[in-house]
Amino acid sequence: MLLALPLKQMKHADVGGALQRVLDDRCRLDSRSVPPEASHAARELQTTRDQLLAIEKLTYSMSEAAAAAFVAYNGKLWRLERRFDAYGAEMGLQFTWKDSFKQKARATFGDLQWERVGVLFNAAAAYSYCACQAQPRGTADGGLKEAAKLFQQAAGCLDVAHDLTKA
């Protein structure tokens, strides 16, 4: 019997608002207005995070889409993180994630890498859930191959998350 990883629950953080404030400050220093596409991207980032925040439990019908959404959000965070010193700590946010195995335990850090670690863990949880759903189909329907592929994707997410926490 295979077991899926449980999701880490995330707490609210106003990523879009913090990013908009940084954009406003940087543009004000250059005596320019914030480009509309930058403001739109900040709102879109917050919308994406809010959608992920609403995922409390994985289900058969949405687990693949959830995995893809977590991976896509990680990519957005990675691109954003590269534009800041200290991994985005200047945004002044606190990212709080609950421990997926001990629900009362939580950890909070103020940088985008910590957010990425939680997101990657949840992507791994979604992939492992999908793998557990595929495995019972067995070899006849390609379930075992699909389960193996999905567990490899989960392992890849966990590997990247681990690399981020090593430093």
PDB file of N, CA, C and O in Angstrom, residues 82-140:
ATOM      1  N   ARG A  82      14.829  36.168  -7.925  1.00  0.00           N
ATOM      2  CA  ARG A  82      16.071  36.570  -8.587  1.00  0.00           C
ATOM      3  C   ARG A  82      16.183  38.086  -8.732  1.00  0.00           C
ATOM      4  O   ARG A  82      17.266  38.599  -8.989  1.00  0.00           O
ATOM      5  N   ARG A  83      15.107  38.809  -8.566  1.00  0.00           N
ATOM      6  CA  ARG A  83      15.114  40.271  -8.722  1.00  0.00           C
ATOM      7  C   ARG A  83      15.387  41.006  -7.402  1.00  0.00           C
ATOM      8  O   ARG A  83      15.406  42.228  -7.374  1.00  0.00           O
ATOM      9  N   PHE A  84      15.549  40.249  -6.333  1.00  0.00           N
ATOM     10  CA  PHE A  84      15.746  40.836  -5.014  1.00  0.00           C
ATOM     11  C   PHE A  84      17.051  40.376  -4.397  1.00  0.00           C
ATOM     12  O   PHE A  84      17.525  39.285  -4.673  1.00  0.00           O
ATOM     13  N   ASP A  85      17.563  41.221  -3.517  1.00  0.00           N
ATOM     14  CA  ASP A  85      18.636  40.794  -2.635  1.00  0.00           C
ATOM     15  C   ASP A  85      17.982  40.060  -1.473  1.00  0.00           C
ATOM     16  O   ASP A  85      16.816  40.297  -1.159  1.00  0.00           O
ATOM     17  N   ALA A  86      18.709  39.208  -0.837  1.00  0.00           N
ATOM     18  CA  ALA A  86      18.236  38.489   0.350  1.00  0.00           C
ATOM     19  C   ALA A  86      16.922  37.747   0.097  1.00  0.00           C
ATOM     20  O   ALA A  86      16.048  37.692   0.962  1.00  0.00           O
ATOM     21  N   TYR A  87      16.770  37.196  -1.118  1.00  0.00           N
ATOM     22  CA  TYR A  87      15.624  36.345  -1.457  1.00  0.00           C
ATOM     23  C   TYR A  87      14.267  37.013  -1.246  1.00  0.00           C
ATOM     24  O   TYR A  87      13.284  36.361  -0.926  1.00  0.00           O
ATOM     25  N   GLY A  88      14.209  38.301  -1.379  1.00  0.00           N
ATOM     26  CA  GLY A  88      12.946  39.009  -1.271  1.00  0.00           C
ATOM     27  C   GLY A  88      12.565  39.426   0.134  1.00  0.00           C
ATOM     28  O   GLY A  88      11.432  39.840   0.374  1.00  0.00           O
ATOM     29  N   ALA A  89      13.503  39.360   1.056  1.00  0.00           N
ATOM     30  CA  ALA A  89      13.202  39.751   2.437  1.00  0.00           C
ATOM     31  C   ALA A  89      12.785  41.215   2.527  1.00  0.00           C
ATOM     32  O   ALA A  89      12.035  41.593   3.437  1.00  0.00           O
ATOM     33  N   GLU A  90      13.232  42.040   1.575  1.00  0.00           N
ATOM     34  CA  GLU A  90      12.878  43.465   1.602  1.00  0.00           C
ATOM     35  C   GLU A  90      11.384  43.695   1.408  1.00  0.00           C
ATOM     36  O   GLU A  90      10.879  44.771   1.677  1.00  0.00           O
ATOM     37  N   MET A  91      10.666  42.672   0.955  1.00  0.00           N
ATOM     38  CA  MET A  91       9.218  42.800   0.802  1.00  0.00           C
ATOM     39  C   MET A  91       8.528  42.889   2.162  1.00  0.00           C
ATOM     40  O   MET A  91       7.409  43.356   2.259  1.00  0.00           O
ATOM     41  N   GLY A  92       9.208  42.436   3.211  1.00  0.00           N
ATOM     42  CA  GLY A  92       8.665  42.549   4.563  1.00  0.00           C
ATOM     43  C   GLY A  92       7.544  41.565   4.869  1.00  0.00           C
ATOM     44  O   GLY A  92       6.725  41.819   5.745  1.00  0.00           O
ATOM     45  N   LEU A  93       7.516  40.456   4.178  1.00  0.00           N
ATOM     46  CA  LEU A  93       6.471  39.453   4.399  1.00  0.00           C
ATOM     47  C   LEU A  93       6.931  38.374   5.357  1.00  0.00           C
ATOM     48  O   LEU A  93       8.125  38.123   5.501  1.00  0.00           O
ATOM     49  N   GLN A  94       5.968  37.740   5.972  1.00  0.00           N
ATOM     50  CA  GLN A  94       6.228  36.571   6.794  1.00  0.00           C
ATOM     51  C   GLN A  94       5.431  35.416   6.191  1.00  0.00           C
ATOM     52  O   GLN A  94       4.205  35.490   6.093  1.00  0.00           O
ATOM     53  N   PHE A  95       6.125  34.373   5.778  1.00  0.00           N
ATOM     54  CA  PHE A  95       5.475  33.202   5.211  1.00  0.00           C
ATOM     55  C   PHE A  95       5.405  32.128   6.291  1.00  0.00           C
ATOM     56  O   PHE A  95       6.434  31.670   6.783  1.00  0.00           O
ATOM     57  N   THR A  96       4.184  31.744   6.648  1.00  0.00           N
ATOM     58  CA  THR A  96       3.970  30.746   7.687  1.00  0.00           C
ATOM     59  C   THR A  96       3.365  29.502   7.058  1.00  0.00           C
ATOM     60  O   THR A  96       2.355  29.578   6.353  1.00  0.00           O
ATOM     61  N   TRP A  97       3.999  28.381   7.327  1.00  0.00           N
ATOM     62  CA  TRP A  97       3.520  27.083   6.853  1.00  0.00           C
ATOM     63  C   TRP A  97       3.419  26.146   8.048  1.00  0.00           C
ATOM     64  O   TRP A  97       4.319  26.087   8.880  1.00  0.00           O
ATOM     65  N   LYS A  98       2.322  25.395   8.118  1.00  0.00           N
ATOM     66  CA  LYS A  98       2.165  24.398   9.175  1.00  0.00           C
ATOM     67  C   LYS A  98       2.929  23.141   8.790  1.00  0.00           C
ATOM     68  O   LYS A  98       3.062  22.818   7.613  1.00  0.00           O
ATOM     69  N   ASP A  99       3.397  22.436   9.788  1.00  0.00           N
ATOM     70  CA  ASP A  99       4.032  21.143   9.564  1.00  0.00           C
ATOM     71  C   ASP A  99       2.951  20.179   9.097  1.00  0.00           C
ATOM     72  O   ASP A  99       1.883  20.095   9.699  1.00  0.00           O
ATOM     73  N   SER A 100       3.207  19.453   8.050  1.00  0.00           N
ATOM     74  CA  SER A 100       2.178  18.573   7.495  1.00  0.00           C
ATOM     75  C   SER A 100       1.941  17.333   8.358  1.00  0.00           C
ATOM     76  O   SER A 100       0.894  16.715   8.262  1.00  0.00           O
ATOM     77  N   PHE A 101       2.885  16.988   9.209  1.00  0.00           N
ATOM     78  CA  PHE A 101       2.739  15.806  10.038  1.00  0.00           C
ATOM     79  C   PHE A 101       2.325  16.150  11.471  1.00  0.00           C
ATOM     80  O   PHE A 101       1.730  15.335  12.149  1.00  0.00           O
ATOM     81  N   LYS A 102       2.648  17.347  11.932  1.00  0.00           N
ATOM     82  CA  LYS A 102       2.272  17.835  13.265  1.00  0.00           C
ATOM     83  C   LYS A 102       1.546  19.158  13.054  1.00  0.00           C
ATOM     84  O   LYS A 102       2.167  20.209  12.993  1.00  0.00           O
ATOM     85  N   GLN A 103       0.240  19.107  12.951  1.00  0.00           N
ATOM     86  CA  GLN A 103      -0.546  20.274  12.549  1.00  0.00           C
ATOM     87  C   GLN A 103      -0.417  21.483  13.474  1.00  0.00           C
ATOM     88  O   GLN A 103      -0.650  22.600  13.050  1.00  0.00           O
ATOM     89  N   LYS A 104      -0.029  21.271  14.715  1.00  0.00           N
ATOM     90  CA  LYS A 104       0.108  22.416  15.620  1.00  0.00           C
ATOM     91  C   LYS A 104       1.455  23.116  15.462  1.00  0.00           C
ATOM     92  O   LYS A 104       1.612  24.252  15.879  1.00  0.00           O
ATOM     93  N   ALA A 105       2.408  22.443  14.853  1.00  0.00           N
ATOM     94  CA  ALA A 105       3.726  23.038  14.639  1.00  0.00           C
ATOM     95  C   ALA A 105       3.706  23.860  13.359  1.00  0.00           C
ATOM     96  O   ALA A 105       3.068  23.500  12.382  1.00  0.00           O
ATOM     97  N   ARG A 106       4.399  24.982  13.407  1.00  0.00           N
ATOM     98  CA  ARG A 106       4.483  25.838  12.226  1.00  0.00           C
ATOM     99  C   ARG A 106       5.830  26.540  12.223  1.00  0.00           C
ATOM    100  O   ARG A 106       6.480  26.661  13.249  1.00  0.00           O
ATOM    101  N   ALA A 107       6.203  26.998  11.041  1.00  0.00           N
ATOM    102  CA  ALA A 107       7.461  27.735  10.909  1.00  0.00           C
ATOM    103  C   ALA A 107       7.195  28.962  10.050  1.00  0.00           C
ATOM    104  O   ALA A 107       6.415  28.908   9.093  1.00  0.00           O
ATOM    105  N   THR A 108       7.852  30.062  10.394  1.00  0.00           N
ATOM    106  CA  THR A 108       7.674  31.327   9.693  1.00  0.00           C
ATOM    107  C   THR A 108       9.034  31.919   9.350  1.00  0.00           C
ATOM    108  O   THR A 108       9.907  31.991  10.213  1.00  0.00           O
ATOM    109  N   PHE A 109       9.185  32.300   8.090  1.00  0.00           N
ATOM    110  CA  PHE A 109      10.388  32.993   7.640  1.00  0.00           C
ATOM    111  C   PHE A 109       9.962  34.096   6.687  1.00  0.00           C
ATOM    112  O   PHE A 109       8.894  34.045   6.090  1.00  0.00           O
ATOM    113  N   GLY A 110      10.831  35.077   6.506  1.00  0.00           N
ATOM    114  CA  GLY A 110      10.482  36.252   5.718  1.00  0.00           C
ATOM    115  C   GLY A 110      11.152  36.326   4.360  1.00  0.00           C
ATOM    116  O   GLY A 110      11.512  37.417   3.940  1.00  0.00           O
ATOM    117  N   ASP A 111      11.328  35.185   3.690  1.00  0.00           N
ATOM    118  CA  ASP A 111      11.919  35.260   2.355  1.00  0.00           C
ATOM    119  C   ASP A 111      11.194  34.335   1.390  1.00  0.00           C
ATOM    120  O   ASP A 111      10.481  33.419   1.796  1.00  0.00           O
ATOM    121  N   LEU A 112      11.383  34.609   0.115  1.00  0.00           N
ATOM    122  CA  LEU A 112      10.686  33.865  -0.926  1.00  0.00           C
ATOM    123  C   LEU A 112      11.153  32.415  -1.029  1.00  0.00           C
ATOM    124  O   LEU A 112      10.390  31.556  -1.466  1.00  0.00           O
ATOM    125  N   GLN A 113      12.369  32.137  -0.600  1.00  0.00           N
ATOM    126  CA  GLN A 113      12.821  30.744  -0.638  1.00  0.00           C
ATOM    127  C   GLN A 113      11.994  29.875   0.295  1.00  0.00           C
ATOM    128  O   GLN A 113      11.696  28.735  -0.029  1.00  0.00           O
ATOM    129  N   TRP A 114      11.638  30.397   1.443  1.00  0.00           N
ATOM    130  CA  TRP A 114      10.820  29.624   2.379  1.00  0.00           C
ATOM    131  C   TRP A 114       9.445  29.346   1.768  1.00  0.00           C
ATOM    132  O   TRP A 114       8.913  28.244   1.901  1.00  0.00           O
ATOM    133  N   GLU A 115       8.897  30.326   1.099  1.00  0.00           N
ATOM    134  CA  GLU A 115       7.615  30.121   0.413  1.00  0.00           C
ATOM    135  C   GLU A 115       7.775  29.024  -0.645  1.00  0.00           C
ATOM    136  O   GLU A 115       6.923  28.152  -0.778  1.00  0.00           O
ATOM    137  N   ARG A 116       8.862  29.058  -1.370  1.00  0.00           N
ATOM    138  CA  ARG A 116       9.112  28.037  -2.395  1.00  0.00           C
ATOM    139  C   ARG A 116       9.232  26.646  -1.780  1.00  0.00           C
ATOM    140  O   ARG A 116       8.754  25.669  -2.356  1.00  0.00           O
ATOM    141  N   VAL A 117       9.863  26.528  -0.634  1.00  0.00           N
ATOM    142  CA  VAL A 117      10.007  25.230   0.021  1.00  0.00           C
ATOM    143  C   VAL A 117       8.621  24.645   0.333  1.00  0.00           C
ATOM    144  O   VAL A 117       8.350  23.479   0.041  1.00  0.00           O
ATOM    145  N   GLY A 118       7.744  25.450   0.902  1.00  0.00           N
ATOM    146  CA  GLY A 118       6.397  24.973   1.205  1.00  0.00           C
ATOM    147  C   GLY A 118       5.618  24.614  -0.049  1.00  0.00           C
ATOM    148  O   GLY A 118       4.917  23.592  -0.099  1.00  0.00           O
ATOM    149  N   VAL A 119       5.745  25.423  -1.070  1.00  0.00           N
ATOM    150  CA  VAL A 119       5.043  25.183  -2.333  1.00  0.00           C
ATOM    151  C   VAL A 119       5.550  23.900  -2.982  1.00  0.00           C
ATOM    152  O   VAL A 119       4.763  23.094  -3.487  1.00  0.00           O
ATOM    153  N   LEU A 120       6.860  23.703  -2.985  1.00  0.00           N
ATOM    154  CA  LEU A 120       7.421  22.484  -3.570  1.00  0.00           C
ATOM    155  C   LEU A 120       7.001  21.244  -2.785  1.00  0.00           C
ATOM    156  O   LEU A 120       6.746  20.191  -3.364  1.00  0.00           O
ATOM    157  N   PHE A 121       6.924  21.360  -1.464  1.00  0.00           N
ATOM    158  CA  PHE A 121       6.448  20.231  -0.662  1.00  0.00           C
ATOM    159  C   PHE A 121       5.011  19.903  -1.050  1.00  0.00           C
ATOM    160  O   PHE A 121       4.657  18.734  -1.211  1.00  0.00           O
ATOM    161  N   ASN A 122       4.183  20.926  -1.226  1.00  0.00           N
ATOM    162  CA  ASN A 122       2.796  20.673  -1.593  1.00  0.00           C
ATOM    163  C   ASN A 122       2.670  20.118  -3.008  1.00  0.00           C
ATOM    164  O   ASN A 122       1.786  19.305  -3.285  1.00  0.00           O
ATOM    165  N   ALA A 123       3.555  20.527  -3.900  1.00  0.00           N
ATOM    166  CA  ALA A 123       3.573  19.929  -5.238  1.00  0.00           C
ATOM    167  C   ALA A 123       3.908  18.440  -5.113  1.00  0.00           C
ATOM    168  O   ALA A 123       3.267  17.595  -5.761  1.00  0.00           O
ATOM    169  N   ALA A 124       4.880  18.114  -4.267  1.00  0.00           N
ATOM    170  CA  ALA A 124       5.238  16.713  -4.043  1.00  0.00           C
ATOM    171  C   ALA A 124       4.065  15.947  -3.439  1.00  0.00           C
ATOM    172  O   ALA A 124       3.804  14.797  -3.816  1.00  0.00           O
ATOM    173  N   ALA A 125       3.345  16.576  -2.521  1.00  0.00           N
ATOM    174  CA  ALA A 125       2.174  15.928  -1.926  1.00  0.00           C
ATOM    175  C   ALA A 125       1.119  15.639  -2.998  1.00  0.00           C
ATOM    176  O   ALA A 125       0.524  14.555  -3.024  1.00  0.00           O
ATOM    177  N   ALA A 126       0.890  16.594  -3.887  1.00  0.00           N
ATOM    178  CA  ALA A 126      -0.103  16.400  -4.945  1.00  0.00           C
ATOM    179  C   ALA A 126       0.343  15.306  -5.911  1.00  0.00           C
ATOM    180  O   ALA A 126      -0.470  14.454  -6.314  1.00  0.00           O
ATOM    181  N   TYR A 127       1.610  15.309  -6.291  1.00  0.00           N
ATOM    182  CA  TYR A 127       2.113  14.248  -7.178  1.00  0.00           C
ATOM    183  C   TYR A 127       2.020  12.880  -6.508  1.00  0.00           C
ATOM    184  O   TYR A 127       1.659  11.889  -7.142  1.00  0.00           O
ATOM    185  N   SER A 128       2.353  12.807  -5.226  1.00  0.00           N
ATOM    186  CA  SER A 128       2.284  11.511  -4.539  1.00  0.00           C
ATOM    187  C   SER A 128       0.834  11.049  -4.411  1.00  0.00           C
ATOM    188  O   SER A 128       0.550   9.854  -4.509  1.00  0.00           O
ATOM    189  N   TYR A 129      -0.094  11.980  -4.233  1.00  0.00           N
ATOM    190  CA  TYR A 129      -1.516  11.631  -4.193  1.00  0.00           C
ATOM    191  C   TYR A 129      -1.945  11.044  -5.542  1.00  0.00           C
ATOM    192  O   TYR A 129      -2.618  10.015  -5.605  1.00  0.00           O
ATOM    193  N   CYS A 130      -1.543  11.706  -6.630  1.00  0.00           N
ATOM    194  CA  CYS A 130      -1.862  11.212  -7.981  1.00  0.00           C
ATOM    195  C   CYS A 130      -1.278   9.821  -8.190  1.00  0.00           C
ATOM    196  O   CYS A 130      -1.920   8.942  -8.791  1.00  0.00           O
ATOM    197  N   ALA A 131      -0.043   9.604  -7.714  1.00  0.00           N
ATOM    198  CA  ALA A 131       0.601   8.303  -7.856  1.00  0.00           C
ATOM    199  C   ALA A 131      -0.167   7.222  -7.110  1.00  0.00           C
ATOM    200  O   ALA A 131      -0.347   6.113  -7.620  1.00  0.00           O
ATOM    201  N   CYS A 132      -0.640   7.547  -5.929  1.00  0.00           N
ATOM    202  CA  CYS A 132      -1.419   6.577  -5.151  1.00  0.00           C
ATOM    203  C   CYS A 132      -2.744   6.241  -5.835  1.00  0.00           C
ATOM    204  O   CYS A 132      -3.253   5.132  -5.693  1.00  0.00           O
ATOM    205  N   GLN A 133      -3.279   7.182  -6.573  1.00  0.00           N
ATOM    206  CA  GLN A 133      -4.520   6.926  -7.314  1.00  0.00           C
ATOM    207  C   GLN A 133      -4.248   6.079  -8.554  1.00  0.00           C
ATOM    208  O   GLN A 133      -5.101   5.301  -8.974  1.00  0.00           O
ATOM    209  N   ALA A 134      -3.078   6.219  -9.155  1.00  0.00           N
ATOM    210  CA  ALA A 134      -2.734   5.490 -10.379  1.00  0.00           C
ATOM    211  C   ALA A 134      -2.325   4.052 -10.084  1.00  0.00           C
ATOM    212  O   ALA A 134      -2.620   3.147 -10.875  1.00  0.00           O
ATOM    213  N   GLN A 135      -1.666   3.823  -8.990  1.00  0.00           N
ATOM    214  CA  GLN A 135      -1.093   2.512  -8.679  1.00  0.00           C
ATOM    215  C   GLN A 135      -2.108   1.370  -8.688  1.00  0.00           C
ATOM    216  O   GLN A 135      -1.816   0.308  -9.230  1.00  0.00           O
ATOM    217  N   PRO A 136      -3.321   1.517  -8.155  1.00  0.00           N
ATOM    218  CA  PRO A 136      -4.254   0.384  -8.144  1.00  0.00           C
ATOM    219  C   PRO A 136      -4.666  -0.108  -9.536  1.00  0.00           C
ATOM    220  O   PRO A 136      -5.151  -1.229  -9.671  1.00  0.00           O
ATOM    221  N   ARG A 137      -4.472   0.690 -10.557  1.00  0.00           N
ATOM    222  CA  ARG A 137      -4.828   0.246 -11.910  1.00  0.00           C
ATOM    223  C   ARG A 137      -3.914  -0.871 -12.388  1.00  0.00           C
ATOM    224  O   ARG A 137      -4.228  -1.569 -13.342  1.00  0.00           O
ATOM    225  N   GLY A 138      -2.768  -1.004 -11.751  1.00  0.00           N
ATOM    226  CA  GLY A 138      -1.864  -2.103 -12.065  1.00  0.00           C
ATOM    227  C   GLY A 138      -1.161  -1.969 -13.398  1.00  0.00           C
ATOM    228  O   GLY A 138      -1.165  -0.915 -14.029  1.00  0.00           O
ATOM    229  N   THR A 139      -0.580  -3.072 -13.833  1.00  0.00           N
ATOM    230  CA  THR A 139       0.227  -3.055 -15.050  1.00  0.00           C
ATOM    231  C   THR A 139      -0.609  -3.025 -16.318  1.00  0.00           C
ATOM    232  O   THR A 139      -0.174  -2.490 -17.337  1.00  0.00           O
ATOM    233  N   ALA A 140      -1.799  -3.572 -16.277  1.00  0.00           N
ATOM    234  CA  ALA A 140      -2.615  -3.666 -17.495  1.00  0.00           C
ATOM    235  C   ALA A 140      -2.973  -2.297 -18.054  1.00  0.00           C
ATOM    236  O   ALA A 140      -2.970  -2.086 -19.257  1.00  0.00           O
TER     237      ALA A 140
END
